[in-house]
């Protein structure tokens, strides 16, 4: 997929972590418009704002650094950095109001710190936002003196070309604000992504636990209770009516078989034994054999991935094949799993009627959330009329104790001709 170019005049989010839409200012004109007056006001306010920031940063940080050999030095330095964050927030608000620069506010200083006093102090001393704001306050003073003098002079002498001069100087201001007052993009985005992924993992684990409890309570547990009652009655009738007792024991034997089958199905839903023992190729072949349409499975992996990644890949394919059985109306399907550098790719294709959506109630959104929680990717291509292709990416993580070149995953042959003998196609129902 390729991104289409942004049409001119459409709001955009520029670099530096701008989450809100930011529109480019209109071209400068000889006539003094609203944007020009805002830029002039910003340039005139630069000097007093920068002077206050410069004095604060030099006083607090120099005093804190100079007294760092004492008990109060480091806490004073931490307080100074916390104050620079306040200064940065005010400057971002001023740039947003007068220059139209939209920048997300950084996360709180102690968001990722521990609960202890020392850990919070270390996090504050390593805070990149505070240090970059301090640098902003230092470098802005000489620039603000220049812009204040030029703008004030231009109001009286250079007013015909002042809009163009103001635009050039405020563009430098915009670059400074974006470069020094924006959040740490990669870190902030990563923190937000991990927090979202953690919530998904917790919710998924809780839902799985409730499902297991419900299946045990409604299925195997109920059968075992009935089995215990039946055996108790058979024990009472053993001497009085041996034939009736034998019939009860035979019925209890049937209940034992059903309970064992339900426990096997439940264990397969938690983590199938074939996946642990034989790897992803055999496990996916087993899943494909239970699908109601012929499925061709190809697994091309040099080695087995980490247990967690292997499990997510298995359950992703299992859920997709269940959707094919229930909703697609397909006549055939294929499953391909391979490794590309540090990613494991899964592609499931069927020739059904298509029309699948992430919000269609078929569990697609849940799969996308699960993959996103581990830095994965889920792409659905299902036009009306078909076919449907689902591509999933997972990060490749090596299994503990595995060595490079330790063999194909699950005994998978190396050549495509040999792998063809391992591909599965089976129809049921």
XYZ file of C-alpha atoms in Angstrom:
429
model
C 0.000 0.000 0.000
C 1.243 3.447 -0.846
C 0.183 6.678 0.711
C -1.332 9.235 -1.583
C 0.203 12.711 -1.559
C -1.489 15.300 0.629
C -3.429 17.866 -1.430
C -2.355 21.450 -0.965
C -4.250 23.387 1.678
C -5.288 20.248 3.567
C -4.348 20.189 7.286
C -1.285 18.157 7.952
C 0.712 16.870 10.863
C 4.312 17.932 10.431
C 7.397 16.449 12.047
C 8.104 16.649 15.719
C 5.176 14.772 17.151
C 2.292 16.986 16.110
C -0.774 14.936 16.729
C -3.329 17.640 15.962
C -3.864 18.966 12.475
C -1.569 21.853 11.597
C -2.331 24.034 8.599
C 0.408 25.889 6.736
C 0.079 29.678 7.060
C -1.041 31.566 3.949
C 1.637 33.188 1.792
C 3.005 36.519 3.044
C 1.558 39.583 1.345
C 2.304 43.297 1.337
C -1.037 43.909 3.038
C -0.888 43.249 6.785
C -3.274 40.341 7.395
C -4.295 38.579 10.583
C -1.454 36.052 10.363
C 1.105 38.799 9.813
C 0.006 40.673 12.928
C 0.202 37.444 14.937
C 3.723 36.821 13.690
C 4.767 40.392 14.540
C 3.281 40.000 18.032
C 5.191 36.755 18.463
C 8.481 38.320 17.401
C 8.026 41.288 19.731
C 7.164 38.972 22.643
C 10.228 36.838 21.993
C 12.607 39.110 23.871
C 10.810 39.345 27.256
C 9.843 35.646 27.167
C 13.351 34.533 26.225
C 14.922 36.822 28.810
C 12.810 35.295 31.587
C 13.591 31.771 30.388
C 17.315 32.457 30.039
C 17.626 33.943 33.518
C 15.657 31.075 35.052
C 17.664 28.338 33.336
C 21.057 29.883 34.049
C 20.185 30.575 37.685
C 18.553 27.280 38.640
C 20.643 24.851 36.598
C 23.955 26.543 37.344
C 23.111 26.715 41.033
C 21.955 23.106 41.101
C 24.998 21.855 39.195
C 27.353 23.903 41.364
C 25.812 22.554 44.570
C 25.548 18.965 43.316
C 28.298 17.926 45.737
C 25.944 18.819 48.601
C 22.683 17.242 49.703
C 20.458 19.932 48.181
C 22.246 20.217 44.834
C 20.608 17.371 42.937
C 17.066 18.082 44.211
C 17.556 21.711 43.189
C 18.667 20.592 39.727
C 15.611 18.325 39.469
C 13.351 21.219 40.467
C 15.034 23.401 37.856
C 14.393 20.830 35.126
C 10.781 20.535 36.241
C 10.489 24.313 35.892
C 11.861 24.191 32.361
C 8.965 21.911 31.478
C 6.568 24.643 32.607
C 8.456 27.155 30.476
C 8.277 24.792 27.518
C 4.535 24.335 27.952
C 4.029 28.116 27.926
C 6.184 28.467 24.815
C 4.270 25.716 23.034
C 1.016 27.467 23.900
C 2.386 30.788 22.581
C 3.554 29.146 19.351
C 0.201 27.408 18.987
C -1.684 30.649 19.481
C 0.426 33.002 17.370
C 2.242 30.749 14.877
C -0.250 27.918 14.409
C 2.340 25.280 15.358
C 0.599 22.210 16.780
C 2.785 20.069 19.026
C 1.673 17.313 21.386
C 2.445 17.821 25.031
C 5.107 15.409 26.333
C 4.189 12.752 28.841
C 4.656 13.565 32.561
C 8.205 13.355 33.886
C 7.518 10.494 36.309
C 5.322 8.495 33.978
C 7.957 5.850 33.361
C 9.806 6.185 36.669
C 9.538 3.870 39.629
C 7.835 4.761 42.876
C 11.010 5.346 44.892
C 12.510 8.771 45.514
C 15.864 7.838 43.971
C 14.328 6.350 40.830
C 12.145 9.410 40.338
C 15.148 11.698 40.773
C 17.225 9.694 38.283
C 14.357 9.822 35.784
C 14.107 13.594 36.211
C 17.859 14.065 35.706
C 17.675 11.980 32.502
C 14.558 13.738 31.238
C 15.246 14.660 27.571
C 12.307 17.061 27.397
C 13.612 19.157 30.300
C 17.155 19.357 28.925
C 16.015 20.241 25.406
C 13.754 22.949 26.824
C 16.713 24.334 28.771
C 18.756 24.373 25.565
C 15.884 26.160 23.844
C 15.872 28.882 26.518
C 19.628 29.392 26.152
C 19.847 29.609 22.366
C 16.704 31.695 22.009
C 18.009 34.784 23.849
C 20.427 36.056 21.159
C 17.938 35.197 18.441
C 15.096 36.962 20.291
C 17.234 40.112 20.671
C 17.846 40.134 16.915
C 14.210 39.484 15.983
C 12.927 42.067 18.471
C 15.244 44.740 17.088
C 14.500 43.923 13.448
C 10.748 43.766 13.987
C 10.579 46.958 16.033
C 12.629 48.778 13.414
C 10.587 47.309 10.602
C 7.323 48.571 12.081
C 8.544 52.162 11.541
C 11.034 51.861 8.677
C 10.582 48.581 6.778
C 6.812 48.217 7.028
C 6.243 47.606 3.258
C 8.333 44.426 3.360
C 7.823 43.581 7.027
C 5.349 40.731 6.307
C 8.038 38.892 4.321
C 10.729 39.560 6.945
C 8.382 38.447 9.723
C 7.515 35.280 7.829
C 11.184 34.357 7.409
C 12.018 34.965 11.075
C 8.924 33.138 12.366
C 9.778 30.164 10.146
C 13.039 29.933 12.082
C 11.001 30.151 15.295
C 8.737 27.375 14.088
C 11.754 25.186 13.361
C 13.176 25.851 16.842
C 9.884 25.033 18.542
C 9.449 21.840 16.561
C 13.032 20.764 17.024
C 13.515 21.536 20.723
C 10.069 21.691 22.336
C 8.448 18.658 20.749
C 8.226 15.383 22.657
C 10.710 12.633 22.020
C 8.726 11.198 19.102
C 10.069 7.671 19.071
C 10.019 7.297 22.835
C 6.598 8.893 23.317
C 5.061 6.838 20.533
C 6.680 3.697 21.894
C 5.381 4.363 25.419
C 1.850 4.957 24.113
C 2.059 1.833 21.963
C 3.310 -0.318 24.834
C 0.663 1.010 27.193
C -2.051 0.267 24.643
C -0.579 -3.164 23.959
C -0.366 -3.931 27.660
C -4.054 -3.128 28.040
C -4.914 -5.419 25.143
C -2.842 -8.260 26.585
C -4.461 -7.875 30.018
C -7.965 -7.785 28.546
C -7.256 -10.767 26.302
C -5.816 -12.792 29.162
C -8.843 -12.000 31.340
C -11.241 -12.967 28.533
C -9.368 -16.231 27.928
C -9.454 -17.036 31.633
C -13.210 -16.415 31.766
C -13.688 -18.615 28.705
C -11.674 -21.456 30.241
C -13.598 -21.173 33.520
C -16.931 -21.168 31.669
C -15.972 -24.164 29.519
C -14.801 -26.119 32.553
C -17.907 -25.242 34.550
C -20.434 -25.922 31.812
C -18.702 -28.875 30.188
C -16.202 -31.194 31.854
C -17.100 -30.226 35.427
C -20.800 -30.909 34.886
C -20.041 -34.282 33.321
C -17.709 -35.235 36.159
C -20.383 -34.320 38.715
C -22.914 -36.473 36.866
C -20.302 -39.236 36.675
C -19.743 -39.131 40.447
C -23.484 -39.280 41.099
C -23.920 -42.172 38.663
C -21.096 -44.154 40.245
C -22.579 -43.508 43.692
C -25.941 -44.906 42.603
C -24.234 -47.864 40.951
C -22.382 -48.585 44.175
C -25.682 -48.653 46.115
C -27.327 -51.007 43.594
C -24.303 -53.255 43.197
C -25.641 -55.898 45.634
C -29.398 -55.362 45.147
C -29.526 -55.195 41.340
C -26.208 -56.116 39.662
C -27.652 -55.719 36.161
C -28.851 -52.151 36.843
C -25.494 -51.356 38.481
C -23.645 -52.662 35.418
C -25.787 -50.475 33.157
C -24.999 -47.447 35.331
C -21.266 -48.234 35.222
C -21.467 -48.555 31.430
C -23.231 -45.176 31.221
C -20.581 -43.672 33.524
C -17.892 -45.064 31.226
C -19.460 -43.178 28.327
C -19.533 -39.985 30.418
C -15.811 -40.425 31.164
C -15.057 -40.609 27.428
C -17.065 -37.464 26.747
C -15.400 -35.612 29.624
C -11.960 -36.628 28.358
C -12.833 -35.425 24.864
C -14.008 -32.063 26.214
C -10.815 -31.715 28.260
C -8.747 -32.492 25.152
C -10.629 -29.859 23.154
C -10.156 -27.351 25.957
C -6.428 -28.127 26.188
C -6.137 -27.750 22.418
C -7.706 -24.294 22.746
C -5.202 -23.299 25.432
C -2.037 -24.677 23.848
C -2.092 -27.802 21.683
C 0.375 -30.550 22.490
C 1.258 -30.995 18.819
C 2.516 -27.398 18.708
C 4.842 -27.999 21.641
C 6.044 -31.395 20.449
C 6.270 -31.041 16.665
C 6.236 -27.333 15.884
C 4.188 -24.943 13.808
C 4.083 -26.974 10.591
C 2.453 -30.012 12.166
C 0.151 -27.894 14.339
C -1.143 -25.877 11.373
C -1.605 -29.080 9.371
C -3.761 -30.384 12.216
C -5.837 -27.203 12.219
C -6.217 -27.333 8.438
C -7.464 -30.921 8.621
C -10.427 -29.728 10.710
C -11.405 -26.973 8.269
C -14.502 -27.535 6.123
C -12.682 -26.541 2.899
C -9.459 -27.896 1.388
C -6.509 -26.019 2.857
C -2.968 -26.018 1.503
C -0.381 -25.278 4.202
C 3.221 -24.266 3.526
C 5.611 -23.457 6.369
C 9.079 -22.262 5.377
C 11.078 -21.551 8.553
C 14.743 -22.267 9.186
C 14.136 -22.728 12.903
C 11.341 -22.576 15.414
C 10.524 -19.111 16.796
C 10.042 -18.278 20.460
C 7.175 -20.084 22.188
C 5.053 -16.946 22.523
C 5.418 -15.984 18.842
C 4.754 -19.546 17.747
C 1.610 -19.658 19.878
C 0.287 -16.365 18.511
C 0.928 -17.532 14.945
C -0.913 -20.796 15.602
C -3.983 -19.155 17.127
C -4.053 -16.494 14.409
C -4.204 -19.108 11.655
C -6.674 -21.182 13.680
C -9.048 -18.230 14.074
C -8.766 -17.314 10.386
C -9.502 -20.867 9.274
C -12.529 -20.961 11.563
C -13.772 -17.777 9.893
C -13.258 -19.389 6.489
C -15.288 -22.410 7.576
C -18.139 -20.343 9.026
C -18.428 -17.241 6.876
C -16.494 -17.355 3.600
C -18.287 -19.897 1.424
C -14.890 -20.652 -0.082
C -13.969 -23.750 -2.086
C -10.262 -23.701 -1.209
C -7.784 -21.847 0.965
C -4.032 -21.548 1.408
C -1.830 -20.810 4.419
C 1.760 -19.656 3.918
C 4.211 -18.987 6.739
C 7.731 -17.770 6.109
C 10.476 -15.642 7.608
C 11.774 -12.385 6.148
C 14.771 -11.053 8.069
C 13.527 -10.249 11.588
C 9.818 -10.752 10.809
C 7.630 -13.817 10.513
C 4.907 -13.443 7.898
C 1.623 -15.310 7.706
C -0.694 -15.121 4.711
C -4.096 -16.813 4.621
C -5.970 -16.691 1.311
C -9.391 -18.030 0.345
C -11.545 -17.808 -2.794
C -14.755 -17.060 -0.905
C -17.242 -14.242 -1.260
C -15.091 -11.628 0.500
C -16.572 -8.627 2.269
C -14.783 -9.310 5.567
C -14.153 -6.258 7.754
C -12.246 -5.554 10.922
C -15.493 -4.407 12.527
C -17.613 -7.180 11.065
C -17.924 -9.235 14.249
C -15.769 -12.137 12.989
C -12.947 -11.672 15.469
C -10.699 -9.809 13.019
C -10.351 -6.775 15.270
C -9.356 -9.021 18.170
C -6.644 -10.615 16.034
C -5.380 -7.181 14.998
C -5.223 -6.113 18.658
C -3.368 -9.263 19.682
C -0.772 -8.856 16.967
C -0.405 -5.155 17.693
C 0.312 -5.932 21.342
C 3.535 -7.729 20.317
C 4.632 -5.235 17.618
C 2.850 -7.212 14.942
C 0.846 -6.089 11.932
C -2.522 -7.258 10.599
C -3.647 -6.363 7.054
C -7.024 -7.417 5.647
C -7.806 -7.312 1.913
C -11.338 -8.579 1.288
C -13.237 -6.819 -1.508
C -16.890 -7.666 -2.062
C -17.063 -10.779 -4.197
C -13.686 -11.995 -3.006
C -11.105 -13.240 -2.757
C -9.924 -12.571 0.804
C -6.269 -12.288 1.761
C -5.115 -11.722 5.322
C -1.457 -10.914 5.935
C -0.049 -10.925 9.443
C 3.450 -9.989 10.568
C 5.077 -10.940 13.840
C 8.513 -10.022 15.172
C 10.938 -12.907 14.907
C 12.292 -13.935 18.286
C 14.578 -16.886 18.614
C 13.611 -19.756 20.849
C 15.656 -20.127 23.992
C 18.429 -22.629 23.540
C 18.071 -22.576 19.743
C 21.162 -22.151 17.614
C 21.373 -20.769 14.102
C 20.963 -23.406 11.456
C 19.508 -25.939 13.902
C 17.137 -27.294 11.262
C 13.773 -26.528 9.799
C 10.877 -25.755 12.092
C 8.965 -28.882 12.920
C 11.139 -30.947 10.532
C 10.107 -28.889 7.497
C 11.959 -29.961 4.296
C 14.244 -27.407 2.723
C 13.258 -27.659 -0.941
C 9.909 -26.499 -2.268
C 9.475 -29.850 -4.047
C 9.928 -31.700 -0.764
C 7.673 -29.259 1.037
C 4.940 -30.022 -1.473
C 4.627 -33.488 0.028
C 3.930 -31.888 3.389
C 1.199 -29.527 2.186
C -2.231 -30.379 3.474
C -5.567 -30.414 1.692
C -8.603 -32.000 3.239
C -12.357 -31.516 2.955
C -14.863 -32.237 5.702
C -18.587 -31.883 6.134
